[in-house]
PDB file of C-alpha atoms in Angstrom:
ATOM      1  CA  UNK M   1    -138.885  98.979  90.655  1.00  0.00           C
ATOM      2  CA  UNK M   2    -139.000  97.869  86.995  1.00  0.00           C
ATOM      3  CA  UNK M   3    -141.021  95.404  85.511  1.00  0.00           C
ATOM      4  CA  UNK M   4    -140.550  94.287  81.766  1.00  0.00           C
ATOM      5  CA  UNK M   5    -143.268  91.647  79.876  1.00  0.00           C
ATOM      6  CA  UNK M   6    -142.285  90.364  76.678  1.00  0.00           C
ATOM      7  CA  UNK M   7    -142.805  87.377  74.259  1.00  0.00           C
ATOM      8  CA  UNK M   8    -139.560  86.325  73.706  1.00  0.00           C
ATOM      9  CA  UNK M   9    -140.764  84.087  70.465  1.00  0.00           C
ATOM     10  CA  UNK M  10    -138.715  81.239  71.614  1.00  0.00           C
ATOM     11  CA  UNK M  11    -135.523  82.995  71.402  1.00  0.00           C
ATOM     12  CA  UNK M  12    -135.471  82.727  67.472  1.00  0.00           C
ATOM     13  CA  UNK M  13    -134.340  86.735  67.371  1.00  0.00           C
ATOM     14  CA  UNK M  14    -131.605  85.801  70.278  1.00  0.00           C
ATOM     15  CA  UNK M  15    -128.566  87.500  68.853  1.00  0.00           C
ATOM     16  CA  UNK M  16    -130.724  91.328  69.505  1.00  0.00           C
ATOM     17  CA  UNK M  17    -132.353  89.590  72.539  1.00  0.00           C
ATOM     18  CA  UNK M  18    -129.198  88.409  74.282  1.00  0.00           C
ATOM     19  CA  UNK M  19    -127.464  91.932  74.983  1.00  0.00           C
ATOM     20  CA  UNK M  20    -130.505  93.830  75.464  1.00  0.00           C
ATOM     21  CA  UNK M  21    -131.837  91.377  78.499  1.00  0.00           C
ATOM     22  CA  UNK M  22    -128.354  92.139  80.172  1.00  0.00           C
ATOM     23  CA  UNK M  23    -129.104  96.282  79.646  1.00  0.00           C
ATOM     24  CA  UNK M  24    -132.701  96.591  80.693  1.00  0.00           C
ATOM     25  CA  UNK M  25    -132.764  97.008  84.346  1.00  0.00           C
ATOM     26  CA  UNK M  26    -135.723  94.694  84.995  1.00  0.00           C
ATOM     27  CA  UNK M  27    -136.368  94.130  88.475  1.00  0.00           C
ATOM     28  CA  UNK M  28    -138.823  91.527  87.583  1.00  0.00           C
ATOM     29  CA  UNK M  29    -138.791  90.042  84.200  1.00  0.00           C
ATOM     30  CA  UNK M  30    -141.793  88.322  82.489  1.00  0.00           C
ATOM     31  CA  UNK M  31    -141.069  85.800  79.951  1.00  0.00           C
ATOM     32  CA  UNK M  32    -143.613  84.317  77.641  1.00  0.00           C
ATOM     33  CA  UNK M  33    -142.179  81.494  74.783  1.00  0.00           C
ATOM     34  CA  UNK M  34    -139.865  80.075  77.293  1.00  0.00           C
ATOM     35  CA  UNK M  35    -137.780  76.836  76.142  1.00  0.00           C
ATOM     36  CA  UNK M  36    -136.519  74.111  78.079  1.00  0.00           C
ATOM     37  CA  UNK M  37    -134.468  71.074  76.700  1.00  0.00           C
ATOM     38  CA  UNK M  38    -133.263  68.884  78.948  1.00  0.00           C
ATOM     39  CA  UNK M  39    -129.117  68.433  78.114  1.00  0.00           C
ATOM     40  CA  UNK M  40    -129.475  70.641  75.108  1.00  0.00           C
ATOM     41  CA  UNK M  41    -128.267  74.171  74.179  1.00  0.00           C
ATOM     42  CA  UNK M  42    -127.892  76.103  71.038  1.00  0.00           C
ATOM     43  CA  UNK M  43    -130.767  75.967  68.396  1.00  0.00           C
ATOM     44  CA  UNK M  44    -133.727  73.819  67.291  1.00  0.00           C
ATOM     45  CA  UNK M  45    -135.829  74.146  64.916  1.00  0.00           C
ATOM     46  CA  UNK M  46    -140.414  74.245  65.986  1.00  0.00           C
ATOM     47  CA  UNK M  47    -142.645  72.762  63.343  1.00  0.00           C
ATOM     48  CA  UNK M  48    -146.592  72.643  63.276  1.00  0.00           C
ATOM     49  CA  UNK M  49    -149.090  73.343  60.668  1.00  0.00           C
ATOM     50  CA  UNK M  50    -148.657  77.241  60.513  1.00  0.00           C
ATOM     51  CA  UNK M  51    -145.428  77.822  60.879  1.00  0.00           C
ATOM     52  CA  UNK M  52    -141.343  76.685  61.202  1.00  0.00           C
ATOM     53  CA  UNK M  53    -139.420  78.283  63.878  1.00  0.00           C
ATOM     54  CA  UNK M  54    -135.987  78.601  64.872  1.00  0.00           C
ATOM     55  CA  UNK M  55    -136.068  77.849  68.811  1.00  0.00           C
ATOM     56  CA  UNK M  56    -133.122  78.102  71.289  1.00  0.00           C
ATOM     57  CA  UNK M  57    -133.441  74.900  72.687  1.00  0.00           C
ATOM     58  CA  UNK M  58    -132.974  76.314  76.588  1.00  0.00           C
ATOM     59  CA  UNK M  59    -133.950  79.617  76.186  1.00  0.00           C
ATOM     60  CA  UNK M  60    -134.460  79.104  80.445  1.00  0.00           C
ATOM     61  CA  UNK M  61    -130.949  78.402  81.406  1.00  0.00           C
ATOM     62  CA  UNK M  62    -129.582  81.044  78.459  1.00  0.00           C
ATOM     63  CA  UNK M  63    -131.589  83.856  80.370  1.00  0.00           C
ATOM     64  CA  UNK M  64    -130.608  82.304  83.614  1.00  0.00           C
ATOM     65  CA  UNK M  65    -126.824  82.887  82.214  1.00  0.00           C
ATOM     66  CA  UNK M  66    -127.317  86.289  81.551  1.00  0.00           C
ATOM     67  CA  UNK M  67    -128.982  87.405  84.988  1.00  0.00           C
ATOM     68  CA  UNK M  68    -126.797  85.429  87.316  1.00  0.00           C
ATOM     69  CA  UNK M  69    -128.375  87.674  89.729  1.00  0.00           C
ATOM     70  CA  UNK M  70    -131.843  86.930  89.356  1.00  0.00           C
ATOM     71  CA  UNK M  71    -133.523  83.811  90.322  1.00  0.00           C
ATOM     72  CA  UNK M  72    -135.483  81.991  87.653  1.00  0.00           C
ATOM     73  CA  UNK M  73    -138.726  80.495  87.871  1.00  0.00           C
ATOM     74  CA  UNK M  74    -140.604  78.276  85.009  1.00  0.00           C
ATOM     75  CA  UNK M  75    -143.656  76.518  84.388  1.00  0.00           C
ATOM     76  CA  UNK M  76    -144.495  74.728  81.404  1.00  0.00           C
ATOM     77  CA  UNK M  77    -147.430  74.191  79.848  1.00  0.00           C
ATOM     78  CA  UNK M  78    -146.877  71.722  77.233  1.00  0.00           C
ATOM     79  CA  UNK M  79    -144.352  69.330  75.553  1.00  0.00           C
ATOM     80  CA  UNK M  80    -143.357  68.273  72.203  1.00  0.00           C
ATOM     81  CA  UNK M  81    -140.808  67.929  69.348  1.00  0.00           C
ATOM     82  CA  UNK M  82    -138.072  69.617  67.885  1.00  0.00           C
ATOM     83  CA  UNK M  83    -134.998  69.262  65.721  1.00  0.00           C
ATOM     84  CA  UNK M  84    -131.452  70.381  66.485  1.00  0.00           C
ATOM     85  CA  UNK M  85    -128.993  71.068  63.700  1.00  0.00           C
ATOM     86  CA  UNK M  86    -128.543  67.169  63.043  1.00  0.00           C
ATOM     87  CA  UNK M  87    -131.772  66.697  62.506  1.00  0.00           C
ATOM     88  CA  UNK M  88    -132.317  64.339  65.533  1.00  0.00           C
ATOM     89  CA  UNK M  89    -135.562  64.799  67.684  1.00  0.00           C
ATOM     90  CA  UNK M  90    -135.768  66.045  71.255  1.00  0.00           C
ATOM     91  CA  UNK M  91    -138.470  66.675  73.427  1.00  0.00           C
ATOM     92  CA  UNK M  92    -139.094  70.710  74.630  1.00  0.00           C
ATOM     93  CA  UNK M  93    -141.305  72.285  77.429  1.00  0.00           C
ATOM     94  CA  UNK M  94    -142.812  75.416  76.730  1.00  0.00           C
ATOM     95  CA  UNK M  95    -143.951  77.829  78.966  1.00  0.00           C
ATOM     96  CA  UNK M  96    -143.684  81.123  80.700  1.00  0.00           C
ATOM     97  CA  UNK M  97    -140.883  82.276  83.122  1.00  0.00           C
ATOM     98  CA  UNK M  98    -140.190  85.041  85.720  1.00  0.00           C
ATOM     99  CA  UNK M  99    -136.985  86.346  86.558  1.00  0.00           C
ATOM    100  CA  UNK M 100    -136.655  88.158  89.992  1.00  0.00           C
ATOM    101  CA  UNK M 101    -134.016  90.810  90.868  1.00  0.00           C
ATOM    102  CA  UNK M 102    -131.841  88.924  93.917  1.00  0.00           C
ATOM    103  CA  UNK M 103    -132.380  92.415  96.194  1.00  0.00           C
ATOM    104  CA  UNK M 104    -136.511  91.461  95.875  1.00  0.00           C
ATOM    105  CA  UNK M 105    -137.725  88.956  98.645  1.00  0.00           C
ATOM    106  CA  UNK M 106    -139.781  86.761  96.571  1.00  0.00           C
ATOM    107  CA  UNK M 107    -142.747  85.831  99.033  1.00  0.00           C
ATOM    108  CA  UNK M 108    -145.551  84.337  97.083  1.00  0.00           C
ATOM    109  CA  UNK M 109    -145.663  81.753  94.090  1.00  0.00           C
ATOM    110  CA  UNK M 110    -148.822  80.621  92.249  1.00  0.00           C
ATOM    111  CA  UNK M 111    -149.425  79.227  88.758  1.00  0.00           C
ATOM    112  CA  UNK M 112    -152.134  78.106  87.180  1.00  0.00           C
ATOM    113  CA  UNK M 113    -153.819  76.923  84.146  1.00  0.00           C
ATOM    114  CA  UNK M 114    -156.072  79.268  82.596  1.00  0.00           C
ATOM    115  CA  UNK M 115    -156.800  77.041  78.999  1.00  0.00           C
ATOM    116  CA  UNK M 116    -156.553  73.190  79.633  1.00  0.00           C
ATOM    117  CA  UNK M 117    -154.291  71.194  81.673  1.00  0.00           C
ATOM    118  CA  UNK M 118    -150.510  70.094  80.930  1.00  0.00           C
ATOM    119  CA  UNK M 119    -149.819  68.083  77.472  1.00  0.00           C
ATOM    120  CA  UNK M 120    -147.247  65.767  76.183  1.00  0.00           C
ATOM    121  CA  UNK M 121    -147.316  65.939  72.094  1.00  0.00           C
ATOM    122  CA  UNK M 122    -146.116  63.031  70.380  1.00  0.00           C
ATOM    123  CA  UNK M 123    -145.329  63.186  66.388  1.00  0.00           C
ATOM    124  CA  UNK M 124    -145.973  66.619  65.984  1.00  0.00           C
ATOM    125  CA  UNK M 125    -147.475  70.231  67.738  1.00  0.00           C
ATOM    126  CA  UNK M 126    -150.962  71.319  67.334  1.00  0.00           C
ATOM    127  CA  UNK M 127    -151.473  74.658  65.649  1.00  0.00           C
ATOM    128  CA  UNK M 128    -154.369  75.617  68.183  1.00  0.00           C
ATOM    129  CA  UNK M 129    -156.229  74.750  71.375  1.00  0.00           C
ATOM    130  CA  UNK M 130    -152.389  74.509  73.330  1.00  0.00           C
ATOM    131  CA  UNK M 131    -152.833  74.256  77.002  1.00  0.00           C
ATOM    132  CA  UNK M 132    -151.985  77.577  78.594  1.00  0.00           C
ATOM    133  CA  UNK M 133    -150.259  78.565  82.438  1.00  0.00           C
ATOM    134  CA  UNK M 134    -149.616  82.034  84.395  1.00  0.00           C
ATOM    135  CA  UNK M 135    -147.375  82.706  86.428  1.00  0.00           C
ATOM    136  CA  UNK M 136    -147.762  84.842  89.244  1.00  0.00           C
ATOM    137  CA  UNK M 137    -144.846  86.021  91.822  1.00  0.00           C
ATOM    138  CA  UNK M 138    -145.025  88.300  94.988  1.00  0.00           C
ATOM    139  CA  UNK M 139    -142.236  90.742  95.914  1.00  0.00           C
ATOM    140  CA  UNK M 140    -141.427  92.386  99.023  1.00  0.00           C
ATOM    141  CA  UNK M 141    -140.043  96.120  97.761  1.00  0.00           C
ATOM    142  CA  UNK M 142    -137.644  97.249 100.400  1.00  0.00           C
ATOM    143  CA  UNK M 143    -137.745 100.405  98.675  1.00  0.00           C
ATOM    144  CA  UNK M 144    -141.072 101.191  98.430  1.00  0.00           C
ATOM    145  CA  UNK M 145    -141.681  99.426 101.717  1.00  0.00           C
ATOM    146  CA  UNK M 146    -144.718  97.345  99.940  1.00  0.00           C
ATOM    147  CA  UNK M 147    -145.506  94.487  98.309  1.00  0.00           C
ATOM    148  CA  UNK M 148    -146.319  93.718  94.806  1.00  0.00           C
ATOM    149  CA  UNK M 149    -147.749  90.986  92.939  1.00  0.00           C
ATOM    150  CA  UNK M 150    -146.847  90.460  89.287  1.00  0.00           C
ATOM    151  CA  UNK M 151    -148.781  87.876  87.086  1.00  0.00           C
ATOM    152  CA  UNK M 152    -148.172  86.617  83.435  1.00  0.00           C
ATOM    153  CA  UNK M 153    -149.353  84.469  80.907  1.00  0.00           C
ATOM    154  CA  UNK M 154    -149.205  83.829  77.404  1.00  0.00           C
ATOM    155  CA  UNK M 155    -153.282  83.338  76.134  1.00  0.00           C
ATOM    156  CA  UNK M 156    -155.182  80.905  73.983  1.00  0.00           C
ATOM    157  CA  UNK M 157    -153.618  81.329  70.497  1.00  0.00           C
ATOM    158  CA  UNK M 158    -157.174  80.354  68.226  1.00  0.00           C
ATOM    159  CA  UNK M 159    -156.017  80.590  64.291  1.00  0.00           C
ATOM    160  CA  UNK M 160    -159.501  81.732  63.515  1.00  0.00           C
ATOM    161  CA  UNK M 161    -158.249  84.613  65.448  1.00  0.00           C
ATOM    162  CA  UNK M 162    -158.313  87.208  68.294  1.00  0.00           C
ATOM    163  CA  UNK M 163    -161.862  87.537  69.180  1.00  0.00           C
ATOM    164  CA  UNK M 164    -163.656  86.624  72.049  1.00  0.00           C
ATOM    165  CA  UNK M 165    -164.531  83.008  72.503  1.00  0.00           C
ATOM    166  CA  UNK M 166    -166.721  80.807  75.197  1.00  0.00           C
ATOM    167  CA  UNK M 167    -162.411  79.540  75.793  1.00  0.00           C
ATOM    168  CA  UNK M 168    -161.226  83.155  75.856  1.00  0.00           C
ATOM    169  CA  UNK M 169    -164.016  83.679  78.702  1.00  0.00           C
ATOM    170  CA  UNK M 170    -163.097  80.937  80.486  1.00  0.00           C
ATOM    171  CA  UNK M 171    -159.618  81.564  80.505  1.00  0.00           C
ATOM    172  CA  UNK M 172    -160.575  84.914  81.904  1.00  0.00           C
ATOM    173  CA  UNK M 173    -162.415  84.275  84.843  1.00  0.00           C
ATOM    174  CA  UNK M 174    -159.330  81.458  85.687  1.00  0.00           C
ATOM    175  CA  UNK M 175    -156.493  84.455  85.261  1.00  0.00           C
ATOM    176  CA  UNK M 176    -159.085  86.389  87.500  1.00  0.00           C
ATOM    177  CA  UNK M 177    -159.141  83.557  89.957  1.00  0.00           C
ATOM    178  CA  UNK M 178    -155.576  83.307  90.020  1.00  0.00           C
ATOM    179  CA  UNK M 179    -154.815  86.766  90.459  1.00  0.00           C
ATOM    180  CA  UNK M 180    -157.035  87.289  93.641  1.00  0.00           C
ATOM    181  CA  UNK M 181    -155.211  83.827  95.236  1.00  0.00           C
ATOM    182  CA  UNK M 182    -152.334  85.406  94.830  1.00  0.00           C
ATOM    183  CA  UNK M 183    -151.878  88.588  95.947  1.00  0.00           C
ATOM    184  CA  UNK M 184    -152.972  89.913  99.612  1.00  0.00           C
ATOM    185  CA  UNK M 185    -154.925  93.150 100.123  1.00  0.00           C
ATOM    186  CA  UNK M 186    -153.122  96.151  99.783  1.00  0.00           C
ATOM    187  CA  UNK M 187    -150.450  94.960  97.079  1.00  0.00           C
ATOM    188  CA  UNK M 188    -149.779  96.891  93.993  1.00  0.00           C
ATOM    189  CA  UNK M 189    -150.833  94.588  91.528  1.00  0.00           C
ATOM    190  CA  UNK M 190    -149.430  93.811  87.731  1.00  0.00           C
ATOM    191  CA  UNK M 191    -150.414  91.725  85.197  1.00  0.00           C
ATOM    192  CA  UNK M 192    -149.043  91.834  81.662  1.00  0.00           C
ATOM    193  CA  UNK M 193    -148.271  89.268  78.961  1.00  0.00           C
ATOM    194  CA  UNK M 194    -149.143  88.215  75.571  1.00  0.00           C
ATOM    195  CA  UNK M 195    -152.657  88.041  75.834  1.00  0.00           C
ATOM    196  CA  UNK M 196    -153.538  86.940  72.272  1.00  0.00           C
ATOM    197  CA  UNK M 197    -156.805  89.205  72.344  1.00  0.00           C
ATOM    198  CA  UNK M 198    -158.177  92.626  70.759  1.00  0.00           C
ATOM    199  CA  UNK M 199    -158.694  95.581  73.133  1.00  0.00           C
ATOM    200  CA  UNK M 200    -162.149  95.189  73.273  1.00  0.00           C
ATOM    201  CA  UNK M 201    -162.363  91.806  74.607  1.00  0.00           C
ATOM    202  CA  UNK M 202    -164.650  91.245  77.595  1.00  0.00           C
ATOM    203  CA  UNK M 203    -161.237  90.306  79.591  1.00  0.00           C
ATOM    204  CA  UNK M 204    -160.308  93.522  80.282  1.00  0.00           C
ATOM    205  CA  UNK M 205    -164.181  93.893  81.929  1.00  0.00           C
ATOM    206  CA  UNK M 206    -162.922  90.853  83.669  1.00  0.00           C
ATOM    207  CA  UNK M 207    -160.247  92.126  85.274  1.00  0.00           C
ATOM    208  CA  UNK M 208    -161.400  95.214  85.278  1.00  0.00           C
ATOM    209  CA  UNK M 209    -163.557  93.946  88.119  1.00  0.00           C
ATOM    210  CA  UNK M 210    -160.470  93.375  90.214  1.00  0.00           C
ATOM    211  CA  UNK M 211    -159.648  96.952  90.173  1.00  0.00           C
ATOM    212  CA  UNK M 212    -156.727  96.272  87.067  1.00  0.00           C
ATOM    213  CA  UNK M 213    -156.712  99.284  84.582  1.00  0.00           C
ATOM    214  CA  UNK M 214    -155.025  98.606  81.259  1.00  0.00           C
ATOM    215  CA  UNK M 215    -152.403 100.918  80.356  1.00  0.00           C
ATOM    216  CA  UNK M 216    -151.874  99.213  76.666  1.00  0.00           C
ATOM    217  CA  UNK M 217    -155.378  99.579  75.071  1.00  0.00           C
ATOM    218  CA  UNK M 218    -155.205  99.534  71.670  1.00  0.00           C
ATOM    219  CA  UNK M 219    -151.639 100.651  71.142  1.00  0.00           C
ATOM    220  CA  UNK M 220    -149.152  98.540  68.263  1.00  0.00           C
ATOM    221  CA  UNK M 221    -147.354  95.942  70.739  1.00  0.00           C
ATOM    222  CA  UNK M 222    -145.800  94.119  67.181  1.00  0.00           C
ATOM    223  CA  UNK M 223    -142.484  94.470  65.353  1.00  0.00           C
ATOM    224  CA  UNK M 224    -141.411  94.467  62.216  1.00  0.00           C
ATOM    225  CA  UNK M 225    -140.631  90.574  62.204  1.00  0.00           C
ATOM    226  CA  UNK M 226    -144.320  90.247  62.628  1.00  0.00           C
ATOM    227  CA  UNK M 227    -145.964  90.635  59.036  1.00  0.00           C
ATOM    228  CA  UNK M 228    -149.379  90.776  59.941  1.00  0.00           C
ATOM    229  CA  UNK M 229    -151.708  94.042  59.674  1.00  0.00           C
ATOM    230  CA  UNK M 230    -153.620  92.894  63.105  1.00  0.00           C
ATOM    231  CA  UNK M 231    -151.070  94.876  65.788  1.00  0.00           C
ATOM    232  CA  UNK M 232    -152.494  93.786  68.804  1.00  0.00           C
ATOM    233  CA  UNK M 233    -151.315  91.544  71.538  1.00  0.00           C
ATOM    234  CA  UNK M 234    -149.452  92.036  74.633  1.00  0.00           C
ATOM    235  CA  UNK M 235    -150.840  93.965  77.230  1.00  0.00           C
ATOM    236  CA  UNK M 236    -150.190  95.108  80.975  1.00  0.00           C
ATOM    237  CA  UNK M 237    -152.685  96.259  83.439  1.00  0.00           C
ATOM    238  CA  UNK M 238    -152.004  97.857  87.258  1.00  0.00           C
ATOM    239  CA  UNK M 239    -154.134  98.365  90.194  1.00  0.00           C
ATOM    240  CA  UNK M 240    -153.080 101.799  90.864  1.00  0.00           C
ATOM    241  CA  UNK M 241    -151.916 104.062  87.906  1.00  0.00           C
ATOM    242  CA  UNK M 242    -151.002 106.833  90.600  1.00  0.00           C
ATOM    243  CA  UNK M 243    -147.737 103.935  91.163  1.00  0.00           C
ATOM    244  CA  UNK M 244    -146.820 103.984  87.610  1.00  0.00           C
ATOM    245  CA  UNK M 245    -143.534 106.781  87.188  1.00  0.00           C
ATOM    246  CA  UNK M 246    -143.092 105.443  83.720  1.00  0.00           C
ATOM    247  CA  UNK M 247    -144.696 103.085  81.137  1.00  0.00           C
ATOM    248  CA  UNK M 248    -143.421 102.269  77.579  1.00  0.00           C
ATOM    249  CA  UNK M 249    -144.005 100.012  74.647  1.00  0.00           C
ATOM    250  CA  UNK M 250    -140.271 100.049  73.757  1.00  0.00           C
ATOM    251  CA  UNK M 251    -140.523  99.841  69.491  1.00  0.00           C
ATOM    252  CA  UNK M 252    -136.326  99.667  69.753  1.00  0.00           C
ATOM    253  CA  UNK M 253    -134.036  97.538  69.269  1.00  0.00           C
ATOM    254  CA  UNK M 254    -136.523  95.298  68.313  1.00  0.00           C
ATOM    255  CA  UNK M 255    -135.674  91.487  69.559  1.00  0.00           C
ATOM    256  CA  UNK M 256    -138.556  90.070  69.063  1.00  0.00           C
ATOM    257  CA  UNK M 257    -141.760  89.797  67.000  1.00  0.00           C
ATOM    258  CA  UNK M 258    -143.554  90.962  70.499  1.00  0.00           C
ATOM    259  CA  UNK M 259    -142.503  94.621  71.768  1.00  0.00           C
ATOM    260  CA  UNK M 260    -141.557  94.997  75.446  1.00  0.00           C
ATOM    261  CA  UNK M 261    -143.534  96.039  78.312  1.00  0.00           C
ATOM    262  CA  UNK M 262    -142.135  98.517  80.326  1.00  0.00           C
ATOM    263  CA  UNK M 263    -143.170  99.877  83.991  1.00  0.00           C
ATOM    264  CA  UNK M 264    -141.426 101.573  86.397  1.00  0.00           C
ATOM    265  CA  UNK M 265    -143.707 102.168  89.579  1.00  0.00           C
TER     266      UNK M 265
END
């Protein structure tokens, strides 16, 4: 069973993205930067203070398109404004997704909010303090003949940066929260995402607590799209490393600014 983690940055890199989502095998895909425009494709264009994005304005049904054989799940975590190529305004969820492999009896869902609660921006996006969800999903593997629990979220982005914050605890103990409601005892447990943290943040004690061993630590999970010298962001923990037959932070083809997660267990 394979499961992949990646910030997909909206989709902006989606010409790489496109053929390598229909080539890498993921049994259960996590998806952070998810887009969702109601009666919208193609491309918008993401504004705040920091930065100005290219954005596939349904990044959500464009995955869906390419895995016709996985079944999609989304939750967004806030709302605001973009531009297509005319210029006019539409409003865009954000969020996280999971894609599950149709041969995978999906028995659980959960999601949560681990940083605020669900926001509709008006004029314009804030550039910090976004409301953030996870995701979690729970697969029978027929295979295996066990179940598994696989949780996701894309964490607090602060532009002060990646340290530890009284928010950054708080969202920890609610990921923690949500990741013991969802998964029963005895389940092989993953969680992964784009954390938006160092390797020495007190999260990883956290969930470390729950039995979850991080297999990233303080490895480069950043592309070459991403100019920063600070490497450090996704990450993917397990509950029993004996599971894990492979684990790679794939460098290339690069389709992102994020690098994907990659477990086979």
């Amino acid at each position: 069973m394979r499961i992949i983690s990646l910030n997909a940055w909206g989709g902006a890199m989606y010409d790489e993205l496109a053929p390598w989502l229909g080539t890498c095998g993921a049994d259960v895909l996590c998806l952070q930067e998810m887009t969702h425009t109601a009666g919208l494709g193609g491309w918008t264009r993401f504004d705040d203070a920091d930065r100005s994005l290219p954005q596939r304005a349904n990044l959500m049904a464009d995955v869906r398109a390419l895995l016709p054989r996985h079944q999609g799940l989304f939750v967004a975590s806030d709302a605001g404004p973009v531009r297509d190529d005319d210029g006019l305004l539409h409003r865009q969820d954000f969020g996280v997704a999971s894609f599950v492999a149709e041969t995978l009896p999906v028995v659980g869902m959960r999601s949560g909010f681990v940083h605020g609660e669900y926001a509709e921006h008006g004029d314009e996006w804030p550039n910090d303090g976004r409301p953030r969800a996870a995701l979690a999903v729970r697969v029978f593997d027929r295979a295996a003949e066990r179940f598994v629990s696989v949780v996701q979220l894309h964490g607090l982005r602060d532009p002060q940066g990646k340290g530890d914050t009284p928010a950054r605890s708080t969202q920890a103990k609610r990921l923690a929260e949500l990741v013991t409601s969802a998964r029963e005892n005895g389940d092989l447990t993953v969680v992964c995402g784009d954390f938006n943290l160092l390797p020495e943040s007190e999260t990883f004690e956290v969930l470390g607590g729950l039995g979850l061993v991080d297999l990233v630590r303080d490895a480069d999970t950043r592309t070459s799209r991403y100019a920063k010298p600070l490497r450090h962001a996704s990450y993917l923990l397990v509950s029993d490393p004996a599971a894990v037959r492979r684990f790679e932070i794939v460098a290339e083809p690069e389709v992102s600014d994020h690098r994907a997660l990659v477990i086979d267990v």
